PDB file of C-alpha atoms in Angstrom:
ATOM      1  CA  MET A   1      11.473 -16.327 -11.125  1.00  0.00           C
ATOM      2  CA  ALA A   2      10.191 -15.926  -7.544  1.00  0.00           C
ATOM      3  CA  PRO A   3       9.711 -12.395  -6.177  1.00  0.00           C
ATOM      4  CA  THR A   4      12.450 -10.919  -4.027  1.00  0.00           C
ATOM      5  CA  SER A   5      11.996 -11.821  -0.364  1.00  0.00           C
ATOM      6  CA  THR A   6      14.238 -12.008   2.701  1.00  0.00           C
ATOM      7  CA  PRO A   7      13.470 -11.837   6.422  1.00  0.00           C
ATOM      8  CA  GLN A   8      14.444  -8.158   6.216  1.00  0.00           C
ATOM      9  CA  THR A   9      12.283  -7.567   3.117  1.00  0.00           C
ATOM     10  CA  PRO A  10       9.488 -10.170   3.348  1.00  0.00           C
ATOM     11  CA  PHE A  11       7.405  -8.557   0.592  1.00  0.00           C
ATOM     12  CA  GLY A  12      10.245  -7.160  -1.487  1.00  0.00           C
ATOM     13  CA  ARG A  13      11.132  -3.477  -1.424  1.00  0.00           C
ATOM     14  CA  VAL A  14       8.894  -1.592  -3.854  1.00  0.00           C
ATOM     15  CA  LEU A  15       5.174  -2.330  -3.801  1.00  0.00           C
ATOM     16  CA  THR A  16       2.306  -0.448  -5.404  1.00  0.00           C
ATOM     17  CA  ALA A  17      -0.982  -0.041  -3.558  1.00  0.00           C
ATOM     18  CA  MET A  18      -2.911  -0.730  -6.751  1.00  0.00           C
ATOM     19  CA  VAL A  19      -6.135   0.912  -7.854  1.00  0.00           C
ATOM     20  CA  THR A  20      -9.061  -1.293  -8.802  1.00  0.00           C
ATOM     21  CA  PRO A  21     -10.029  -0.711 -12.445  1.00  0.00           C
ATOM     22  CA  PHE A  22     -13.746  -0.518 -13.184  1.00  0.00           C
ATOM     23  CA  THR A  23     -15.637  -0.626 -16.468  1.00  0.00           C
ATOM     24  CA  ALA A  24     -17.579   2.391 -17.731  1.00  0.00           C
ATOM     25  CA  ASP A  25     -20.695   1.146 -15.936  1.00  0.00           C
ATOM     26  CA  GLY A  26     -18.836   0.708 -12.634  1.00  0.00           C
ATOM     27  CA  ALA A  27     -18.351  -3.069 -12.696  1.00  0.00           C
ATOM     28  CA  LEU A  28     -15.081  -4.771 -11.797  1.00  0.00           C
ATOM     29  CA  ASP A  29     -12.693  -4.740 -14.763  1.00  0.00           C
ATOM     30  CA  LEU A  30     -10.710  -7.931 -14.250  1.00  0.00           C
ATOM     31  CA  ASP A  31      -9.001  -7.754 -17.639  1.00  0.00           C
ATOM     32  CA  GLY A  32      -7.916  -4.184 -16.903  1.00  0.00           C
ATOM     33  CA  ALA A  33      -6.685  -5.212 -13.457  1.00  0.00           C
ATOM     34  CA  GLN A  34      -4.556  -7.959 -14.968  1.00  0.00           C
ATOM     35  CA  ARG A  35      -3.067  -5.626 -17.569  1.00  0.00           C
ATOM     36  CA  LEU A  36      -2.325  -2.951 -14.966  1.00  0.00           C
ATOM     37  CA  ALA A  37      -0.789  -5.492 -12.576  1.00  0.00           C
ATOM     38  CA  ALA A  38       1.472  -6.879 -15.303  1.00  0.00           C
ATOM     39  CA  HIS A  39       2.546  -3.365 -16.273  1.00  0.00           C
ATOM     40  CA  LEU A  40       3.415  -2.454 -12.693  1.00  0.00           C
ATOM     41  CA  VAL A  41       5.508  -5.581 -12.217  1.00  0.00           C
ATOM     42  CA  ASP A  42       7.236  -4.975 -15.555  1.00  0.00           C
ATOM     43  CA  ALA A  43       8.022  -1.442 -14.317  1.00  0.00           C
ATOM     44  CA  GLY A  44       9.915  -2.838 -11.333  1.00  0.00           C
ATOM     45  CA  ASN A  45       7.515  -3.575  -8.493  1.00  0.00           C
ATOM     46  CA  ASP A  46       8.339  -6.506  -6.230  1.00  0.00           C
ATOM     47  CA  GLY A  47       4.759  -6.652  -5.038  1.00  0.00           C
ATOM     48  CA  LEU A  48       1.231  -5.324  -5.366  1.00  0.00           C
ATOM     49  CA  VAL A  49      -1.202  -4.514  -2.603  1.00  0.00           C
ATOM     50  CA  ILE A  50      -4.710  -5.375  -3.766  1.00  0.00           C
ATOM     51  CA  ASN A  51      -7.938  -4.282  -2.047  1.00  0.00           C
ATOM     52  CA  GLY A  52      -6.334  -1.556   0.010  1.00  0.00           C
ATOM     53  CA  THR A  53      -7.800   1.907   0.405  1.00  0.00           C
ATOM     54  CA  THR A  54      -6.288   2.871  -2.951  1.00  0.00           C
ATOM     55  CA  GLY A  55      -8.151  -0.126  -4.356  1.00  0.00           C
ATOM     56  CA  GLU A  56     -11.447   1.394  -3.137  1.00  0.00           C
ATOM     57  CA  SER A  57     -11.915  -1.513  -0.744  1.00  0.00           C
ATOM     58  CA  PRO A  58     -14.685   0.263   1.229  1.00  0.00           C
ATOM     59  CA  THR A  59     -16.897  -0.020  -1.866  1.00  0.00           C
ATOM     60  CA  THR A  60     -16.088  -3.517  -3.163  1.00  0.00           C
ATOM     61  CA  SER A  61     -17.849  -6.681  -2.021  1.00  0.00           C
ATOM     62  CA  ASN A  62     -16.219  -9.760  -0.512  1.00  0.00           C
ATOM     63  CA  ALA A  63     -16.775 -11.614  -3.781  1.00  0.00           C
ATOM     64  CA  GLU A  64     -15.227  -8.798  -5.835  1.00  0.00           C
ATOM     65  CA  LYS A  65     -12.209  -8.700  -3.535  1.00  0.00           C
ATOM     66  CA  ALA A  66     -11.618 -12.424  -3.983  1.00  0.00           C
ATOM     67  CA  GLU A  67     -12.097 -12.228  -7.764  1.00  0.00           C
ATOM     68  CA  LEU A  68      -9.623  -9.363  -7.978  1.00  0.00           C
ATOM     69  CA  VAL A  69      -6.909 -11.142  -5.990  1.00  0.00           C
ATOM     70  CA  ARG A  70      -7.380 -14.305  -8.041  1.00  0.00           C
ATOM     71  CA  ALA A  71      -7.089 -12.341 -11.296  1.00  0.00           C
ATOM     72  CA  VAL A  72      -3.943 -10.478 -10.218  1.00  0.00           C
ATOM     73  CA  VAL A  73      -2.272 -13.679  -8.997  1.00  0.00           C
ATOM     74  CA  GLU A  74      -3.025 -15.222 -12.385  1.00  0.00           C
ATOM     75  CA  ALA A  75      -1.559 -12.191 -14.166  1.00  0.00           C
ATOM     76  CA  VAL A  76       1.735 -11.887 -12.278  1.00  0.00           C
ATOM     77  CA  GLY A  77       2.349 -15.480 -11.240  1.00  0.00           C
ATOM     78  CA  ASP A  78       5.456 -15.810  -9.118  1.00  0.00           C
ATOM     79  CA  ARG A  79       6.998 -12.567 -10.406  1.00  0.00           C
ATOM     80  CA  ALA A  80       5.620 -10.489  -7.528  1.00  0.00           C
ATOM     81  CA  HIS A  81       4.078 -10.710  -4.098  1.00  0.00           C
ATOM     82  CA  VAL A  82       0.315 -10.238  -4.086  1.00  0.00           C
ATOM     83  CA  VAL A  83      -0.627  -8.759  -0.727  1.00  0.00           C
ATOM     84  CA  ALA A  84      -4.358  -8.641  -0.038  1.00  0.00           C
ATOM     85  CA  GLY A  85      -5.868  -5.883   2.038  1.00  0.00           C
ATOM     86  CA  VAL A  86      -8.165  -7.531   4.562  1.00  0.00           C
ATOM     87  CA  GLY A  87      -8.475  -4.856   7.234  1.00  0.00           C
ATOM     88  CA  THR A  88     -11.912  -3.768   8.422  1.00  0.00           C
ATOM     89  CA  ASN A  89     -13.295  -2.532  11.733  1.00  0.00           C
ATOM     90  CA  ASP A  90     -14.880  -5.950  12.363  1.00  0.00           C
ATOM     91  CA  THR A  91     -12.443  -8.692  13.336  1.00  0.00           C
ATOM     92  CA  ARG A  92     -14.712 -11.506  12.162  1.00  0.00           C
ATOM     93  CA  HIS A  93     -15.144  -9.852   8.778  1.00  0.00           C
ATOM     94  CA  SER A  94     -11.374  -9.379   8.456  1.00  0.00           C
ATOM     95  CA  ILE A  95     -10.820 -13.060   9.215  1.00  0.00           C
ATOM     96  CA  GLU A  96     -13.298 -13.995   6.462  1.00  0.00           C
ATOM     97  CA  LEU A  97     -11.424 -11.782   4.004  1.00  0.00           C
ATOM     98  CA  ALA A  98      -8.070 -13.198   5.107  1.00  0.00           C
ATOM     99  CA  ARG A  99      -9.220 -16.776   4.529  1.00  0.00           C
ATOM    100  CA  ASP A 100     -10.699 -15.836   1.158  1.00  0.00           C
ATOM    101  CA  ALA A 101      -7.411 -14.177   0.159  1.00  0.00           C
ATOM    102  CA  GLU A 102      -5.405 -17.231   1.160  1.00  0.00           C
ATOM    103  CA  ARG A 103      -7.785 -19.487  -0.774  1.00  0.00           C
ATOM    104  CA  VAL A 104      -7.393 -17.530  -4.031  1.00  0.00           C
ATOM    105  CA  GLY A 105      -3.609 -17.345  -3.889  1.00  0.00           C
ATOM    106  CA  ALA A 106      -2.523 -14.177  -2.059  1.00  0.00           C
ATOM    107  CA  THR A 107       1.010 -14.351  -0.681  1.00  0.00           C
ATOM    108  CA  GLY A 108       0.469 -11.922   2.202  1.00  0.00           C
ATOM    109  CA  LEU A 109      -2.070  -9.841   4.084  1.00  0.00           C
ATOM    110  CA  LEU A 110      -2.291  -6.104   4.804  1.00  0.00           C
ATOM    111  CA  THR A 111      -4.277  -5.338   7.960  1.00  0.00           C
ATOM    112  CA  VAL A 112      -5.194  -1.731   8.622  1.00  0.00           C
ATOM    113  CA  THR A 113      -5.997  -0.450  12.089  1.00  0.00           C
ATOM    114  CA  PRO A 114      -9.748  -0.764  12.744  1.00  0.00           C
ATOM    115  CA  TYR A 115     -11.340   2.581  11.922  1.00  0.00           C
ATOM    116  CA  TYR A 116     -14.282   4.563  13.339  1.00  0.00           C
ATOM    117  CA  ASN A 117     -14.915   2.391  16.420  1.00  0.00           C
ATOM    118  CA  LYS A 118     -11.621   3.576  18.015  1.00  0.00           C
ATOM    119  CA  PRO A 119     -10.590   0.455  19.964  1.00  0.00           C
ATOM    120  CA  PRO A 120      -8.053   0.634  22.806  1.00  0.00           C
ATOM    121  CA  GLN A 121      -4.579  -0.820  22.361  1.00  0.00           C
ATOM    122  CA  GLU A 122      -5.615  -4.158  23.875  1.00  0.00           C
ATOM    123  CA  GLY A 123      -8.355  -4.358  21.260  1.00  0.00           C
ATOM    124  CA  LEU A 124      -5.816  -3.694  18.504  1.00  0.00           C
ATOM    125  CA  LEU A 125      -3.553  -6.399  19.896  1.00  0.00           C
ATOM    126  CA  ARG A 126      -6.337  -8.980  19.913  1.00  0.00           C
ATOM    127  CA  HIS A 127      -7.662  -7.900  16.503  1.00  0.00           C
ATOM    128  CA  PHE A 128      -4.343  -8.207  14.679  1.00  0.00           C
ATOM    129  CA  THR A 129      -3.469 -11.414  16.522  1.00  0.00           C
ATOM    130  CA  ALA A 130      -6.778 -13.038  15.572  1.00  0.00           C
ATOM    131  CA  ILE A 131      -6.228 -12.201  11.901  1.00  0.00           C
ATOM    132  CA  ALA A 132      -2.645 -13.497  11.974  1.00  0.00           C
ATOM    133  CA  ASP A 133      -3.858 -16.696  13.653  1.00  0.00           C
ATOM    134  CA  SER A 134      -6.513 -17.299  10.987  1.00  0.00           C
ATOM    135  CA  THR A 135      -4.235 -18.183   8.018  1.00  0.00           C
ATOM    136  CA  GLU A 136      -0.684 -19.266   7.249  1.00  0.00           C
ATOM    137  CA  LEU A 137       0.097 -16.027   5.379  1.00  0.00           C
ATOM    138  CA  PRO A 138       2.588 -13.384   6.546  1.00  0.00           C
ATOM    139  CA  VAL A 139       0.981 -10.174   7.773  1.00  0.00           C
ATOM    140  CA  MET A 140       1.849  -6.515   7.301  1.00  0.00           C
ATOM    141  CA  LEU A 141       0.277  -4.156   9.817  1.00  0.00           C
ATOM    142  CA  TYR A 142      -0.932  -0.805   8.503  1.00  0.00           C
ATOM    143  CA  ASP A 143      -0.661   2.132  10.894  1.00  0.00           C
ATOM    144  CA  ILE A 144      -2.494   5.185   9.546  1.00  0.00           C
ATOM    145  CA  PRO A 145      -4.116   7.139  12.386  1.00  0.00           C
ATOM    146  CA  GLY A 146      -5.171   9.943  10.048  1.00  0.00           C
ATOM    147  CA  ARG A 147      -7.715   7.536   8.555  1.00  0.00           C
ATOM    148  CA  SER A 148      -8.332   5.105  11.400  1.00  0.00           C
ATOM    149  CA  GLY A 149      -8.451   7.611  14.253  1.00  0.00           C
ATOM    150  CA  VAL A 150      -6.231   5.382  16.427  1.00  0.00           C
ATOM    151  CA  PRO A 151      -2.434   4.889  16.219  1.00  0.00           C
ATOM    152  CA  ILE A 152      -0.775   1.571  16.924  1.00  0.00           C
ATOM    153  CA  ASN A 153       1.390   2.501  19.885  1.00  0.00           C
ATOM    154  CA  THR A 154       5.018   1.431  19.875  1.00  0.00           C
ATOM    155  CA  GLU A 155       4.480  -0.952  22.803  1.00  0.00           C
ATOM    156  CA  THR A 156       1.647  -2.623  20.888  1.00  0.00           C
ATOM    157  CA  ILE A 157       3.807  -2.949  17.774  1.00  0.00           C
ATOM    158  CA  VAL A 158       6.574  -4.540  19.848  1.00  0.00           C
ATOM    159  CA  ARG A 159       4.130  -7.046  21.338  1.00  0.00           C
ATOM    160  CA  LEU A 160       2.627  -7.875  17.945  1.00  0.00           C
ATOM    161  CA  ALA A 161       6.107  -8.458  16.512  1.00  0.00           C
ATOM    162  CA  HIS A 162       6.385 -11.568  18.665  1.00  0.00           C
ATOM    163  CA  HIS A 163       3.749 -13.261  16.502  1.00  0.00           C
ATOM    164  CA  PRO A 164       5.545 -15.482  13.964  1.00  0.00           C
ATOM    165  CA  ARG A 165       3.377 -14.320  11.064  1.00  0.00           C
ATOM    166  CA  ILE A 166       3.353 -10.587  11.814  1.00  0.00           C
ATOM    167  CA  VAL A 167       6.477  -9.607   9.908  1.00  0.00           C
ATOM    168  CA  ALA A 168       6.092  -6.025   8.701  1.00  0.00           C
ATOM    169  CA  ASN A 169       4.483  -2.632   9.204  1.00  0.00           C
ATOM    170  CA  LYS A 170       3.289  -0.078   6.673  1.00  0.00           C
ATOM    171  CA  ASP A 171       3.912   3.268   8.331  1.00  0.00           C
ATOM    172  CA  ALA A 172       1.667   6.216   7.481  1.00  0.00           C
ATOM    173  CA  LYS A 173       1.852   7.765  10.934  1.00  0.00           C
ATOM    174  CA  GLY A 174       4.079  10.623   9.822  1.00  0.00           C
ATOM    175  CA  ASP A 175       6.241  10.550  12.944  1.00  0.00           C
ATOM    176  CA  LEU A 176       9.904   9.771  12.298  1.00  0.00           C
ATOM    177  CA  GLY A 177      10.731   9.705  16.002  1.00  0.00           C
ATOM    178  CA  ARG A 178       8.148   7.048  16.802  1.00  0.00           C
ATOM    179  CA  ALA A 179       9.129   5.142  13.678  1.00  0.00           C
ATOM    180  CA  SER A 180      12.777   5.138  14.778  1.00  0.00           C
ATOM    181  CA  TRP A 181      11.926   3.629  18.154  1.00  0.00           C
ATOM    182  CA  ALA A 182       9.450   1.114  16.743  1.00  0.00           C
ATOM    183  CA  ILE A 183      11.891  -0.092  14.074  1.00  0.00           C
ATOM    184  CA  ALA A 184      14.671  -0.475  16.625  1.00  0.00           C
ATOM    185  CA  ARG A 185      12.561  -2.256  19.225  1.00  0.00           C
ATOM    186  CA  SER A 186      10.274  -4.434  17.099  1.00  0.00           C
ATOM    187  CA  GLY A 187      12.609  -5.771  14.424  1.00  0.00           C
ATOM    188  CA  LEU A 188       9.719  -5.681  11.930  1.00  0.00           C
ATOM    189  CA  ALA A 189      10.362  -4.962   8.266  1.00  0.00           C
ATOM    190  CA  TRP A 190       9.320  -1.340   7.884  1.00  0.00           C
ATOM    191  CA  TYR A 191       7.647   0.018   4.756  1.00  0.00           C
ATOM    192  CA  SER A 192       6.908   3.662   4.096  1.00  0.00           C
ATOM    193  CA  GLY A 193       3.210   4.243   3.516  1.00  0.00           C
ATOM    194  CA  ASP A 194       3.620   7.979   2.920  1.00  0.00           C
ATOM    195  CA  ASP A 195       5.312   8.799  -0.375  1.00  0.00           C
ATOM    196  CA  MET A 196       6.595  12.193   0.742  1.00  0.00           C
ATOM    197  CA  LEU A 197       8.446  10.421   3.583  1.00  0.00           C
ATOM    198  CA  ASN A 198       9.873   7.521   1.554  1.00  0.00           C
ATOM    199  CA  LEU A 199      13.460   8.767   1.733  1.00  0.00           C
ATOM    200  CA  PRO A 200      13.322  10.042   5.350  1.00  0.00           C
ATOM    201  CA  LEU A 201      11.959   6.681   6.510  1.00  0.00           C
ATOM    202  CA  LEU A 202      14.783   4.854   4.731  1.00  0.00           C
ATOM    203  CA  SER A 203      17.190   6.954   6.773  1.00  0.00           C
ATOM    204  CA  VAL A 204      15.776   5.612  10.064  1.00  0.00           C
ATOM    205  CA  GLY A 205      15.635   1.975   9.001  1.00  0.00           C
ATOM    206  CA  ALA A 206      12.749   1.363   6.589  1.00  0.00           C
ATOM    207  CA  CYS A 207      13.391  -1.319   3.976  1.00  0.00           C
ATOM    208  CA  GLY A 208      11.041  -0.175   1.238  1.00  0.00           C
ATOM    209  CA  PHE A 209       7.784   1.436   0.154  1.00  0.00           C
ATOM    210  CA  VAL A 210       4.112   0.655  -0.256  1.00  0.00           C
ATOM    211  CA  SER A 211       3.501   3.474  -2.672  1.00  0.00           C
ATOM    212  CA  VAL A 212       0.690   5.196  -4.537  1.00  0.00           C
ATOM    213  CA  VAL A 213       2.823   7.382  -6.807  1.00  0.00           C
ATOM    214  CA  SER A 214       4.579   4.223  -7.996  1.00  0.00           C
ATOM    215  CA  HIS A 215       1.676   3.827 -10.428  1.00  0.00           C
ATOM    216  CA  VAL A 216       3.584   6.381 -12.520  1.00  0.00           C
ATOM    217  CA  VAL A 217       7.172   6.547 -11.150  1.00  0.00           C
ATOM    218  CA  THR A 218       8.226   3.039 -10.086  1.00  0.00           C
ATOM    219  CA  PRO A 219      11.629   3.186 -11.873  1.00  0.00           C
ATOM    220  CA  GLU A 220      12.486   6.451 -10.130  1.00  0.00           C
ATOM    221  CA  LEU A 221      11.490   5.097  -6.715  1.00  0.00           C
ATOM    222  CA  ARG A 222      13.585   1.995  -7.261  1.00  0.00           C
ATOM    223  CA  ALA A 223      16.543   4.127  -8.357  1.00  0.00           C
ATOM    224  CA  MET A 224      16.196   6.222  -5.193  1.00  0.00           C
ATOM    225  CA  LEU A 225      16.047   3.103  -3.053  1.00  0.00           C
ATOM    226  CA  ASP A 226      19.044   1.533  -4.785  1.00  0.00           C
ATOM    227  CA  ALA A 227      21.067   4.737  -4.457  1.00  0.00           C
ATOM    228  CA  HIS A 228      20.344   4.948  -0.740  1.00  0.00           C
ATOM    229  CA  SER A 229      21.160   1.270  -0.246  1.00  0.00           C
ATOM    230  CA  THR A 230      24.586   1.700  -1.858  1.00  0.00           C
ATOM    231  CA  GLY A 231      25.393   4.781   0.208  1.00  0.00           C
ATOM    232  CA  ASP A 232      24.841   7.339  -2.537  1.00  0.00           C
ATOM    233  CA  VAL A 233      22.718   9.613  -0.387  1.00  0.00           C
ATOM    234  CA  ARG A 234      23.282  12.611  -2.656  1.00  0.00           C
ATOM    235  CA  LYS A 235      21.787  10.791  -5.645  1.00  0.00           C
ATOM    236  CA  ALA A 236      18.886   9.504  -3.536  1.00  0.00           C
ATOM    237  CA  THR A 237      18.201  13.054  -2.385  1.00  0.00           C
ATOM    238  CA  GLU A 238      18.311  14.364  -5.947  1.00  0.00           C
ATOM    239  CA  ILE A 239      15.718  11.803  -7.031  1.00  0.00           C
ATOM    240  CA  HIS A 240      13.553  12.598  -4.005  1.00  0.00           C
ATOM    241  CA  GLN A 241      13.653  16.295  -4.830  1.00  0.00           C
ATOM    242  CA  LYS A 242      12.889  15.668  -8.504  1.00  0.00           C
ATOM    243  CA  LEU A 243       9.777  13.739  -7.445  1.00  0.00           C
ATOM    244  CA  LEU A 244       8.461  16.380  -5.033  1.00  0.00           C
ATOM    245  CA  PRO A 245       5.962  17.762  -7.585  1.00  0.00           C
ATOM    246  CA  VAL A 246       4.622  14.221  -8.106  1.00  0.00           C
ATOM    247  CA  PHE A 247       4.316  13.578  -4.370  1.00  0.00           C
ATOM    248  CA  THR A 248       2.467  16.863  -3.970  1.00  0.00           C
ATOM    249  CA  GLY A 249       0.300  16.633  -7.072  1.00  0.00           C
ATOM    250  CA  MET A 250      -0.894  13.092  -6.484  1.00  0.00           C
ATOM    251  CA  PHE A 251      -2.232  14.043  -3.062  1.00  0.00           C
ATOM    252  CA  ARG A 252      -3.818  17.443  -3.710  1.00  0.00           C
ATOM    253  CA  THR A 253      -7.045  15.520  -3.232  1.00  0.00           C
ATOM    254  CA  GLN A 254      -7.796  11.898  -2.331  1.00  0.00           C
ATOM    255  CA  GLY A 255      -5.070   9.720  -3.822  1.00  0.00           C
ATOM    256  CA  VAL A 256      -7.311   7.223  -5.621  1.00  0.00           C
ATOM    257  CA  ILE A 257      -8.924  10.068  -7.543  1.00  0.00           C
ATOM    258  CA  THR A 258      -5.658  11.522  -8.812  1.00  0.00           C
ATOM    259  CA  THR A 259      -4.119   8.114  -9.492  1.00  0.00           C
ATOM    260  CA  LYS A 260      -6.986   7.004 -11.682  1.00  0.00           C
ATOM    261  CA  ALA A 261      -6.836  10.341 -13.481  1.00  0.00           C
ATOM    262  CA  ALA A 262      -3.080   9.958 -14.055  1.00  0.00           C
ATOM    263  CA  LEU A 263      -3.477   6.404 -15.349  1.00  0.00           C
ATOM    264  CA  THR A 264      -6.263   7.503 -17.679  1.00  0.00           C
ATOM    265  CA  LEU A 265      -4.030  10.269 -19.035  1.00  0.00           C
ATOM    266  CA  GLN A 266      -1.395   7.604 -19.750  1.00  0.00           C
ATOM    267  CA  GLY A 267      -3.911   5.276 -21.414  1.00  0.00           C
ATOM    268  CA  ARG A 268      -3.673   2.694 -18.625  1.00  0.00           C
ATOM    269  CA  PRO A 269      -6.630   0.736 -17.200  1.00  0.00           C
ATOM    270  CA  ALA A 270      -8.389   2.655 -14.434  1.00  0.00           C
ATOM    271  CA  GLY A 271     -11.977   3.549 -15.224  1.00  0.00           C
ATOM    272  CA  PRO A 272     -14.394   5.520 -13.071  1.00  0.00           C
ATOM    273  CA  LEU A 273     -14.610   5.750  -9.293  1.00  0.00           C
ATOM    274  CA  ARG A 274     -17.353   4.487  -7.034  1.00  0.00           C
ATOM    275  CA  LEU A 275     -19.190   7.025  -4.919  1.00  0.00           C
ATOM    276  CA  PRO A 276     -18.515   8.728  -2.594  1.00  0.00           C
ATOM    277  CA  LEU A 277     -15.308   9.322  -4.595  1.00  0.00           C
ATOM    278  CA  VAL A 278     -15.679  11.542  -7.664  1.00  0.00           C
ATOM    279  CA  GLU A 279     -13.570  12.395 -10.704  1.00  0.00           C
ATOM    280  CA  LEU A 280     -11.259  15.388 -10.862  1.00  0.00           C
ATOM    281  CA  SER A 281     -12.676  18.622 -12.210  1.00  0.00           C
ATOM    282  CA  PRO A 282     -11.162  20.024 -15.444  1.00  0.00           C
ATOM    283  CA  ASP A 283      -9.167  22.549 -13.411  1.00  0.00           C
ATOM    284  CA  GLU A 284      -7.874  19.833 -11.087  1.00  0.00           C
ATOM    285  CA  THR A 285      -6.909  17.681 -14.071  1.00  0.00           C
ATOM    286  CA  ALA A 286      -4.999  20.584 -15.585  1.00  0.00           C
ATOM    287  CA  GLN A 287      -3.110  21.071 -12.320  1.00  0.00           C
ATOM    288  CA  LEU A 288      -2.327  17.351 -12.128  1.00  0.00           C
ATOM    289  CA  LYS A 289      -0.823  17.503 -15.617  1.00  0.00           C
ATOM    290  CA  ILE A 290       1.400  20.411 -14.506  1.00  0.00           C
ATOM    291  CA  ASP A 291       2.495  18.563 -11.357  1.00  0.00           C
ATOM    292  CA  LEU A 292       3.297  15.325 -13.176  1.00  0.00           C
ATOM    293  CA  ALA A 293       5.174  17.090 -15.947  1.00  0.00           C
ATOM    294  CA  ALA A 294       7.238  18.980 -13.372  1.00  0.00           C
ATOM    295  CA  GLY A 295       8.263  15.621 -11.917  1.00  0.00           C
ATOM    296  CA  GLY A 296       9.217  14.191 -15.284  1.00  0.00           C
ATOM    297  CA  VAL A 297       6.181  11.917 -15.775  1.00  0.00           C
ATOM    298  CA  GLN A 298       5.322  11.277 -19.424  1.00  0.00           C
ATOM    299  CA  LEU A 299       1.626  11.572 -20.283  1.00  0.00           C
TER     300      LEU A 299
END
């Protein structure tokens, strides 16, 4: 069965930005990645984002990124979209990663705003266009100025939307007003990239989520999305409020750290982190357990 996809939801509606499991000695755990990917699709994800920030992409090599995408594609087959993170702050490097991802079977690309070098809007336009021109895969922009230092302005989003392969945006800007205008003017499929704002972004026109907390609450997120889609806003709000402790707890520190800790508590593949990320302290782990339990997560 092919994954859900329409022009309005080109990558489905619920996607997990998946962690990259490592072995005890810090090597890539491809078997663990396949088992985790299969579990997440079984739980209700339409797609998986591989090699994003949550996948510790700053610390994995080009070869590891390609191996990981190939392994996940093999594990989930045509049951889910496999969207490869290829964004860097070097356009040529991003193009290399995009072509590698296409070669090993990815069905889409996630392209984050170039970070640290703070390009102007014209630079962003040319960067994203060059990546979209380099393969035949559909592209999701990723707007997260808190990490990149530079927002994608609404005018730039509107211009990029004219490209036939730029079809979506992952919004972690945290500005519902700008999101409202950009959704209305660009026509792009809009995905929440900020779990606390999943429901508010649906209310202004988002079609789904690229989530971190979905590692542990995919069924609840899908139920919230389905309730909103059928007009049952009260039920959607109830689910959102039930999940508030999870949204808060999973981001008390860097999200990869807490996600791997949560998966480990559940007996799922995760493994250690690569420096400069570090494991939770015992006190932080105890707090995470409290937060997850308050949101109904079974450990």
